[in-house]
Amino acid sequence: MNINLEERIVHFLPDYGIDSCLQFGHYKYSKAQPQLPIHEHCNAIEICFCIKGEQHYIIGEELFQLHGNDILIIPPNKEHSTGEYPEDKGELFWLQINCSDNQRRLCNLPGDHSKYLLRELKKTSERTFKGAFQVKFVLEKLLNELKTSSTVLSEITINQLIVQTILEVLNLSKRKQDSPPLKRLNDIDTYILNNLHRIIYVDELAGVSNVSVGYFKFWFKNTMGIPPKEYINRLKIEQSKIDLLKSHSITTVAFNLGFSSSQYFSTTFKKFTGYTPKTYISLKSNN
């Protein structure tokens, strides 16, 4: 059973053969919604990834405030709500993972791997930490796969995307959150996310980082291994993979992501994926 209330989508994962998880959801609210009442998830861990806006959770008696690009893991069997706060305007994904003693192996992983991931998620719960674009794109791919799921291949893909999400989240949780380089990268990621719809210039990112353009280019390539312009384009192409499967209009997707022409977009897309946008749509539509 699925719930789709225009701005809020909930998929019940056992319906897709994923018995190790309970539900996967996404909302993108244009205005604040009523408070989330007190509840708990019986033997289930919940990962919340706030993409944009702000969200508040009260777990027990502790308040957690999520901003754009923040992740919070809610432990099993723990009462939580938004308290007096509404479900705020913005965008958020959540994933509920079964952790009962008699559950099946997580996404068909070996038993010891499954137990390790669940144990690490529990250890990481009840604290916020910064996310990354990689997780956002994985979650959007998962959402799209669930919308079109109809084959064994889809079930395999859904399992793989859930495991990838968990691995990305755990790796992010282990980063030193208050280090200046990480804060700078988080600020850059947030700025790019909010401006994917247009051309983003390197001097803008240098301004976000409060450094000169020359130093920023040197620092960014030294830190990320690629120039900032390539990083921006890679993120745009990852977003376009999702957008192309929704609209199938190459020109619309190109302009919505700030490319000056569909031809330039197609050239960039093939550079990073090995396919033209048209071939990519055809391949994915036939899966």
mmCIF file of C-alpha atoms in Angstrom:
data_model
loop_
_atom_site.group_PDB
_atom_site.id
_atom_site.type_symbol
_atom_site.label_atom_id
_atom_site.label_comp_id
_atom_site.label_asym_id
_atom_site.label_seq_id
_atom_site.Cartn_x
_atom_site.Cartn_y
_atom_site.Cartn_z
ATOM 1 C CA MET A 1 0.000 0.000 0.000
ATOM 2 C CA ASN A 2 1.270 3.475 -0.875
ATOM 3 C CA ILE A 3 0.150 6.916 0.284
ATOM 4 C CA ASN A 4 0.412 9.871 -2.093
ATOM 5 C CA LEU A 5 -1.036 13.142 -0.874
ATOM 6 C CA GLU A 6 0.567 15.292 -3.598
ATOM 7 C CA GLU A 7 3.282 16.787 -1.389
ATOM 8 C CA ARG A 8 3.811 13.646 0.716
ATOM 9 C CA ILE A 9 4.587 10.141 -0.588
ATOM 10 C CA VAL A 10 4.906 6.997 1.556
ATOM 11 C CA HIS A 11 5.905 3.576 0.211
ATOM 12 C CA PHE A 12 5.393 0.464 2.384
ATOM 13 C CA LEU A 13 8.492 -1.545 1.526
ATOM 14 C CA PRO A 14 7.237 -5.081 2.356
ATOM 15 C CA ASP A 15 4.832 -4.592 -0.577
ATOM 16 C CA TYR A 16 7.923 -4.554 -2.799
ATOM 17 C CA GLY A 17 9.436 -7.684 -1.271
ATOM 18 C CA ILE A 18 11.707 -5.702 1.081
ATOM 19 C CA ASP A 19 10.756 -7.353 4.379
ATOM 20 C CA SER A 20 13.798 -5.979 6.211
ATOM 21 C CA CYS A 21 12.421 -2.414 6.008
ATOM 22 C CA LEU A 22 9.053 -0.889 6.865
ATOM 23 C CA GLN A 23 8.542 2.315 4.914
ATOM 24 C CA PHE A 24 10.258 4.919 2.797
ATOM 25 C CA GLY A 25 8.789 8.395 2.547
ATOM 26 C CA HIS A 26 9.324 11.847 1.128
ATOM 27 C CA TYR A 27 7.624 15.175 1.591
ATOM 28 C CA LYS A 28 8.128 18.497 -0.116
ATOM 29 C CA TYR A 29 5.858 20.984 1.615
ATOM 30 C CA SER A 30 5.193 24.450 0.237
ATOM 31 C CA LYS A 31 3.765 25.497 3.620
ATOM 32 C CA ALA A 32 3.878 24.259 7.219
ATOM 33 C CA GLN A 33 1.742 21.229 8.140
ATOM 34 C CA PRO A 34 0.194 20.133 11.476
ATOM 35 C CA GLN A 35 2.453 18.789 14.205
ATOM 36 C CA LEU A 36 3.632 15.188 14.067
ATOM 37 C CA PRO A 37 1.991 13.503 17.099
ATOM 38 C CA ILE A 38 3.860 11.424 19.674
ATOM 39 C CA HIS A 39 4.538 7.922 18.363
ATOM 40 C CA GLU A 40 7.234 5.262 18.243
ATOM 41 C CA HIS A 41 8.427 2.692 15.733
ATOM 42 C CA CYS A 42 8.303 -0.808 17.184
ATOM 43 C CA ASN A 43 11.672 -2.486 16.567
ATOM 44 C CA ALA A 44 12.469 -0.081 13.744
ATOM 45 C CA ILE A 45 15.225 2.496 13.215
ATOM 46 C CA GLU A 46 14.272 5.641 11.295
ATOM 47 C CA ILE A 47 16.759 7.679 9.246
ATOM 48 C CA CYS A 48 15.594 11.265 8.543
ATOM 49 C CA PHE A 49 17.394 13.384 5.964
ATOM 50 C CA CYS A 50 16.307 17.033 5.833
ATOM 51 C CA ILE A 51 17.062 18.323 2.328
ATOM 52 C CA LYS A 52 15.693 21.863 2.594
ATOM 53 C CA GLY A 53 14.010 23.992 5.223
ATOM 54 C CA GLU A 54 13.854 23.148 8.894
ATOM 55 C CA GLN A 55 12.395 20.371 11.019
ATOM 56 C CA HIS A 56 12.161 19.755 14.764
ATOM 57 C CA TYR A 57 12.020 16.406 16.530
ATOM 58 C CA ILE A 58 11.617 15.716 20.224
ATOM 59 C CA ILE A 59 12.998 12.293 21.176
ATOM 60 C CA GLY A 60 12.194 11.558 24.788
ATOM 61 C CA GLU A 61 12.796 14.972 26.321
ATOM 62 C CA GLU A 62 15.561 16.135 23.969
ATOM 63 C CA LEU A 63 14.953 18.579 21.105
ATOM 64 C CA PHE A 64 16.747 18.080 17.786
ATOM 65 C CA GLN A 65 16.634 20.855 15.193
ATOM 66 C CA LEU A 66 17.344 19.826 11.599
ATOM 67 C CA HIS A 67 18.313 22.291 8.881
ATOM 68 C CA GLY A 68 18.971 21.662 5.195
ATOM 69 C CA ASN A 69 21.476 18.818 4.674
ATOM 70 C CA ASP A 70 21.107 17.450 8.239
ATOM 71 C CA ILE A 71 20.590 13.783 9.122
ATOM 72 C CA LEU A 72 19.026 12.371 12.286
ATOM 73 C CA ILE A 73 18.671 8.689 13.210
ATOM 74 C CA ILE A 74 15.771 7.882 15.560
ATOM 75 C CA PRO A 75 16.320 4.716 17.641
ATOM 76 C CA PRO A 76 13.733 1.907 17.846
ATOM 77 C CA ASN A 77 10.965 1.886 20.448
ATOM 78 C CA LYS A 78 11.545 5.530 21.416
ATOM 79 C CA GLU A 79 8.686 8.023 21.578
ATOM 80 C CA HIS A 80 9.179 11.076 19.368
ATOM 81 C CA SER A 81 7.198 13.884 17.789
ATOM 82 C CA THR A 82 7.598 17.449 16.550
ATOM 83 C CA GLY A 83 6.174 18.698 19.851
ATOM 84 C CA GLU A 84 4.629 22.133 19.499
ATOM 85 C CA TYR A 85 6.439 22.643 16.179
ATOM 86 C CA PRO A 86 4.692 22.008 12.844
ATOM 87 C CA GLU A 87 6.067 19.803 10.127
ATOM 88 C CA ASP A 88 7.828 22.712 8.523
ATOM 89 C CA LYS A 89 7.928 23.997 4.982
ATOM 90 C CA GLY A 90 10.730 22.197 3.183
ATOM 91 C CA GLU A 91 11.816 18.776 1.942
ATOM 92 C CA LEU A 92 12.646 15.616 3.883
ATOM 93 C CA PHE A 93 13.192 11.888 3.250
ATOM 94 C CA TRP A 94 12.807 9.121 5.821
ATOM 95 C CA LEU A 95 13.596 5.404 5.832
ATOM 96 C CA GLN A 96 12.418 2.919 8.479
ATOM 97 C CA ILE A 97 14.526 -0.227 8.936
ATOM 98 C CA ASN A 98 13.328 -3.338 10.772
ATOM 99 C CA CYS A 99 15.695 -4.346 13.587
ATOM 100 C CA SER A 100 13.653 -6.994 15.423
ATOM 101 C CA ASP A 101 15.509 -10.124 16.544
ATOM 102 C CA ASN A 102 13.547 -12.390 14.228
ATOM 103 C CA GLN A 103 13.803 -10.168 11.152
ATOM 104 C CA ARG A 104 15.194 -11.401 7.888
ATOM 105 C CA ARG A 105 18.667 -10.322 6.828
ATOM 106 C CA LEU A 106 18.848 -6.653 5.895
ATOM 107 C CA CYS A 107 18.387 -6.377 2.118
ATOM 108 C CA ASN A 108 19.607 -9.966 1.670
ATOM 109 C CA LEU A 109 23.064 -9.187 3.052
ATOM 110 C CA PRO A 110 25.069 -11.884 4.858
ATOM 111 C CA GLY A 111 23.920 -12.225 8.473
ATOM 112 C CA ASP A 112 27.061 -10.732 10.020
ATOM 113 C CA HIS A 113 26.961 -7.762 7.646
ATOM 114 C CA SER A 114 23.302 -7.152 8.444
ATOM 115 C CA LYS A 115 23.903 -7.233 12.204
ATOM 116 C CA TYR A 116 26.891 -4.896 11.867
ATOM 117 C CA LEU A 117 24.953 -2.227 9.957
ATOM 118 C CA LEU A 118 22.027 -2.328 12.391
ATOM 119 C CA ARG A 119 24.389 -2.116 15.365
ATOM 120 C CA GLU A 120 26.219 0.879 13.855
ATOM 121 C CA LEU A 121 22.942 2.677 13.074
ATOM 122 C CA LYS A 122 21.801 2.264 16.690
ATOM 123 C CA LYS A 123 25.142 3.624 17.935
ATOM 124 C CA THR A 124 24.749 6.667 15.668
ATOM 125 C CA SER A 125 21.178 7.467 16.739
ATOM 126 C CA GLU A 126 19.963 10.521 18.653
ATOM 127 C CA ARG A 127 22.392 13.034 17.177
ATOM 128 C CA THR A 128 22.370 15.205 14.066
ATOM 129 C CA PHE A 129 25.163 15.313 11.525
ATOM 130 C CA LYS A 130 25.699 16.765 8.081
ATOM 131 C CA GLY A 131 24.628 14.916 4.951
ATOM 132 C CA ALA A 132 25.928 15.130 1.397
ATOM 133 C CA PHE A 133 24.639 15.354 -2.133
ATOM 134 C CA GLN A 134 25.438 11.696 -2.743
ATOM 135 C CA VAL A 135 22.741 10.625 -0.280
ATOM 136 C CA LYS A 136 20.151 12.976 -1.779
ATOM 137 C CA PHE A 137 20.680 11.507 -5.237
ATOM 138 C CA VAL A 138 20.534 7.926 -3.938
ATOM 139 C CA LEU A 139 17.259 8.693 -2.129
ATOM 140 C CA GLU A 140 15.743 10.274 -5.230
ATOM 141 C CA LYS A 141 16.748 7.243 -7.296
ATOM 142 C CA LEU A 142 15.117 5.008 -4.688
ATOM 143 C CA LEU A 143 11.933 7.096 -4.795
ATOM 144 C CA ASN A 144 11.825 6.886 -8.577
ATOM 145 C CA GLU A 145 12.488 3.117 -8.558
ATOM 146 C CA LEU A 146 9.616 2.554 -6.127
ATOM 147 C CA LYS A 147 7.254 4.543 -8.347
ATOM 148 C CA THR A 148 8.013 2.342 -11.358
ATOM 149 C CA SER A 149 8.816 -0.972 -9.622
ATOM 150 C CA SER A 150 7.442 -4.003 -11.468
ATOM 151 C CA THR A 151 10.241 -6.537 -11.974
ATOM 152 C CA VAL A 152 12.746 -8.668 -10.087
ATOM 153 C CA LEU A 153 15.407 -6.256 -11.319
ATOM 154 C CA SER A 154 13.557 -3.439 -9.553
ATOM 155 C CA GLU A 155 13.561 -5.398 -6.288
ATOM 156 C CA ILE A 156 17.315 -5.984 -6.583
ATOM 157 C CA THR A 157 17.867 -2.290 -7.354
ATOM 158 C CA ILE A 158 15.740 -1.177 -4.380
ATOM 159 C CA ASN A 159 17.738 -3.427 -2.037
ATOM 160 C CA GLN A 160 21.000 -2.061 -3.434
ATOM 161 C CA LEU A 161 19.895 1.568 -3.051
ATOM 162 C CA ILE A 162 18.815 1.004 0.569
ATOM 163 C CA VAL A 163 22.195 -0.537 1.434
ATOM 164 C CA GLN A 164 23.975 2.306 -0.377
ATOM 165 C CA THR A 165 21.958 4.840 1.639
ATOM 166 C CA ILE A 166 22.878 3.169 4.930
ATOM 167 C CA LEU A 167 26.583 3.000 4.012
ATOM 168 C CA GLU A 168 26.654 6.668 2.955
ATOM 169 C CA VAL A 169 24.883 7.713 6.161
ATOM 170 C CA LEU A 170 27.259 5.753 8.389
ATOM 171 C CA ASN A 171 30.319 7.126 6.598
ATOM 172 C CA LEU A 172 28.992 10.673 6.993
ATOM 173 C CA SER A 173 28.300 10.091 10.686
ATOM 174 C CA LYS A 174 31.977 9.294 11.279
ATOM 175 C CA ARG A 175 33.248 12.581 9.830
ATOM 176 C CA LYS A 176 34.494 15.200 12.257
ATOM 177 C CA GLN A 177 31.536 17.559 12.180
ATOM 178 C CA ASP A 178 33.123 20.739 13.466
ATOM 179 C CA SER A 179 36.263 20.795 11.291
ATOM 180 C CA PRO A 180 36.617 24.003 9.194
ATOM 181 C CA PRO A 181 37.081 22.110 5.855
ATOM 182 C CA LEU A 182 33.907 20.088 6.431
ATOM 183 C CA LYS A 183 31.909 23.185 7.343
ATOM 184 C CA ARG A 184 33.164 24.910 4.191
ATOM 185 C CA LEU A 185 32.195 21.919 2.036
ATOM 186 C CA ASN A 186 28.763 21.752 3.683
ATOM 187 C CA ASP A 187 28.182 25.443 2.972
ATOM 188 C CA ILE A 188 29.265 24.922 -0.649
ATOM 189 C CA ASP A 189 26.988 21.889 -1.084
ATOM 190 C CA THR A 190 24.022 23.759 0.369
ATOM 191 C CA TYR A 191 24.641 26.728 -1.917
ATOM 192 C CA ILE A 192 24.864 24.496 -4.999
ATOM 193 C CA LEU A 193 21.715 22.595 -4.010
ATOM 194 C CA ASN A 194 19.782 25.858 -3.720
ATOM 195 C CA ASN A 195 21.027 27.082 -7.099
ATOM 196 C CA LEU A 196 21.061 23.982 -9.320
ATOM 197 C CA HIS A 197 18.507 25.658 -11.577
ATOM 198 C CA ARG A 198 21.000 28.206 -12.952
ATOM 199 C CA ILE A 199 24.620 28.740 -13.930
ATOM 200 C CA ILE A 200 26.816 28.727 -10.809
ATOM 201 C CA TYR A 201 30.083 30.623 -11.047
ATOM 202 C CA VAL A 202 33.238 29.690 -9.184
ATOM 203 C CA ASP A 203 33.605 33.196 -7.749
ATOM 204 C CA GLU A 204 30.215 32.728 -6.027
ATOM 205 C CA LEU A 205 31.500 29.620 -4.236
ATOM 206 C CA ALA A 206 34.676 31.457 -3.289
ATOM 207 C CA GLY A 207 32.462 34.185 -1.807
ATOM 208 C CA VAL A 208 30.514 31.587 0.198
ATOM 209 C CA SER A 209 33.868 30.350 1.544
ATOM 210 C CA ASN A 210 35.178 33.894 2.215
ATOM 211 C CA VAL A 211 38.401 33.281 0.294
ATOM 212 C CA SER A 212 39.890 34.566 -2.968
ATOM 213 C CA VAL A 213 38.968 32.835 -6.233
ATOM 214 C CA GLY A 214 42.563 31.730 -6.817
ATOM 215 C CA TYR A 215 42.905 30.182 -3.372
ATOM 216 C CA PHE A 216 39.455 28.608 -3.594
ATOM 217 C CA LYS A 217 40.282 26.811 -6.874
ATOM 218 C CA PHE A 218 43.532 25.488 -5.401
ATOM 219 C CA TRP A 219 41.912 24.438 -2.114
ATOM 220 C CA PHE A 220 38.881 22.806 -3.748
ATOM 221 C CA LYS A 221 40.840 20.701 -6.222
ATOM 222 C CA ASN A 222 43.278 19.712 -3.496
ATOM 223 C CA THR A 223 40.380 18.682 -1.211
ATOM 224 C CA MET A 224 37.922 17.104 -3.673
ATOM 225 C CA GLY A 225 40.316 15.922 -6.384
ATOM 226 C CA ILE A 226 38.458 17.743 -9.191
ATOM 227 C CA PRO A 227 37.992 21.418 -10.164
ATOM 228 C CA PRO A 228 34.906 23.181 -8.762
ATOM 229 C CA LYS A 229 33.291 23.577 -12.203
ATOM 230 C CA GLU A 230 33.500 19.832 -12.813
ATOM 231 C CA TYR A 231 32.053 19.184 -9.357
ATOM 232 C CA ILE A 232 29.075 21.439 -10.131
ATOM 233 C CA ASN A 233 28.471 19.722 -13.479
ATOM 234 C CA ARG A 234 28.694 16.261 -11.936
ATOM 235 C CA LEU A 235 26.001 17.217 -9.429
ATOM 236 C CA LYS A 236 23.825 18.681 -12.165
ATOM 237 C CA ILE A 237 24.155 15.493 -14.232
ATOM 238 C CA GLU A 238 23.235 13.333 -11.225
ATOM 239 C CA GLN A 239 20.106 15.452 -10.773
ATOM 240 C CA SER A 240 19.363 15.262 -14.500
ATOM 241 C CA LYS A 241 19.340 11.435 -14.386
ATOM 242 C CA ILE A 242 16.367 11.684 -12.061
ATOM 243 C CA ASP A 243 14.667 14.555 -13.898
ATOM 244 C CA LEU A 244 14.949 12.882 -17.322
ATOM 245 C CA LEU A 245 12.953 9.886 -16.125
ATOM 246 C CA LYS A 246 10.199 12.176 -14.875
ATOM 247 C CA SER A 247 9.752 14.497 -17.852
ATOM 248 C CA HIS A 248 11.543 12.766 -20.787
ATOM 249 C CA SER A 249 12.056 16.283 -22.198
ATOM 250 C CA ILE A 250 15.773 16.817 -22.683
ATOM 251 C CA THR A 251 15.386 20.523 -23.429
ATOM 252 C CA THR A 252 13.274 21.151 -20.321
ATOM 253 C CA VAL A 253 15.711 19.298 -18.064
ATOM 254 C CA ALA A 254 18.680 21.138 -19.601
ATOM 255 C CA PHE A 255 17.209 24.594 -19.039
ATOM 256 C CA ASN A 256 15.885 23.718 -15.570
ATOM 257 C CA LEU A 257 19.456 22.895 -14.548
ATOM 258 C CA GLY A 258 20.940 26.092 -15.942
ATOM 259 C CA PHE A 259 22.559 24.727 -19.103
ATOM 260 C CA SER A 260 22.711 27.305 -21.885
ATOM 261 C CA SER A 261 21.509 24.826 -24.524
ATOM 262 C CA SER A 262 20.266 21.252 -24.818
ATOM 263 C CA GLN A 263 23.289 20.489 -27.012
ATOM 264 C CA TYR A 264 25.745 21.580 -24.298
ATOM 265 C CA PHE A 265 23.759 19.581 -21.763
ATOM 266 C CA SER A 266 23.846 16.471 -23.970
ATOM 267 C CA THR A 267 27.603 16.818 -24.461
ATOM 268 C CA THR A 268 28.159 17.171 -20.703
ATOM 269 C CA PHE A 269 25.784 14.290 -19.933
ATOM 270 C CA LYS A 270 27.633 11.936 -22.293
ATOM 271 C CA LYS A 271 30.985 13.036 -20.880
ATOM 272 C CA PHE A 272 30.008 11.891 -17.374
ATOM 273 C CA THR A 273 27.740 8.918 -18.152
ATOM 274 C CA GLY A 274 28.892 7.532 -21.487
ATOM 275 C CA TYR A 275 25.350 7.863 -22.878
ATOM 276 C CA THR A 276 23.394 10.567 -24.606
ATOM 277 C CA PRO A 277 20.317 11.698 -22.630
ATOM 278 C CA LYS A 278 18.058 10.075 -25.235
ATOM 279 C CA THR A 279 19.855 6.720 -24.932
ATOM 280 C CA TYR A 280 19.738 6.945 -21.140
ATOM 281 C CA ILE A 281 15.970 7.505 -21.138
ATOM 282 C CA SER A 282 15.491 4.575 -23.515
ATOM 283 C CA LEU A 283 17.638 2.218 -21.428
ATOM 284 C CA LYS A 284 15.933 3.091 -18.161
ATOM 285 C CA SER A 285 12.442 2.990 -19.655
ATOM 286 C CA ASN A 286 13.036 -0.531 -20.974
ATOM 287 C CA ASN A 287 14.290 -1.919 -17.629
#
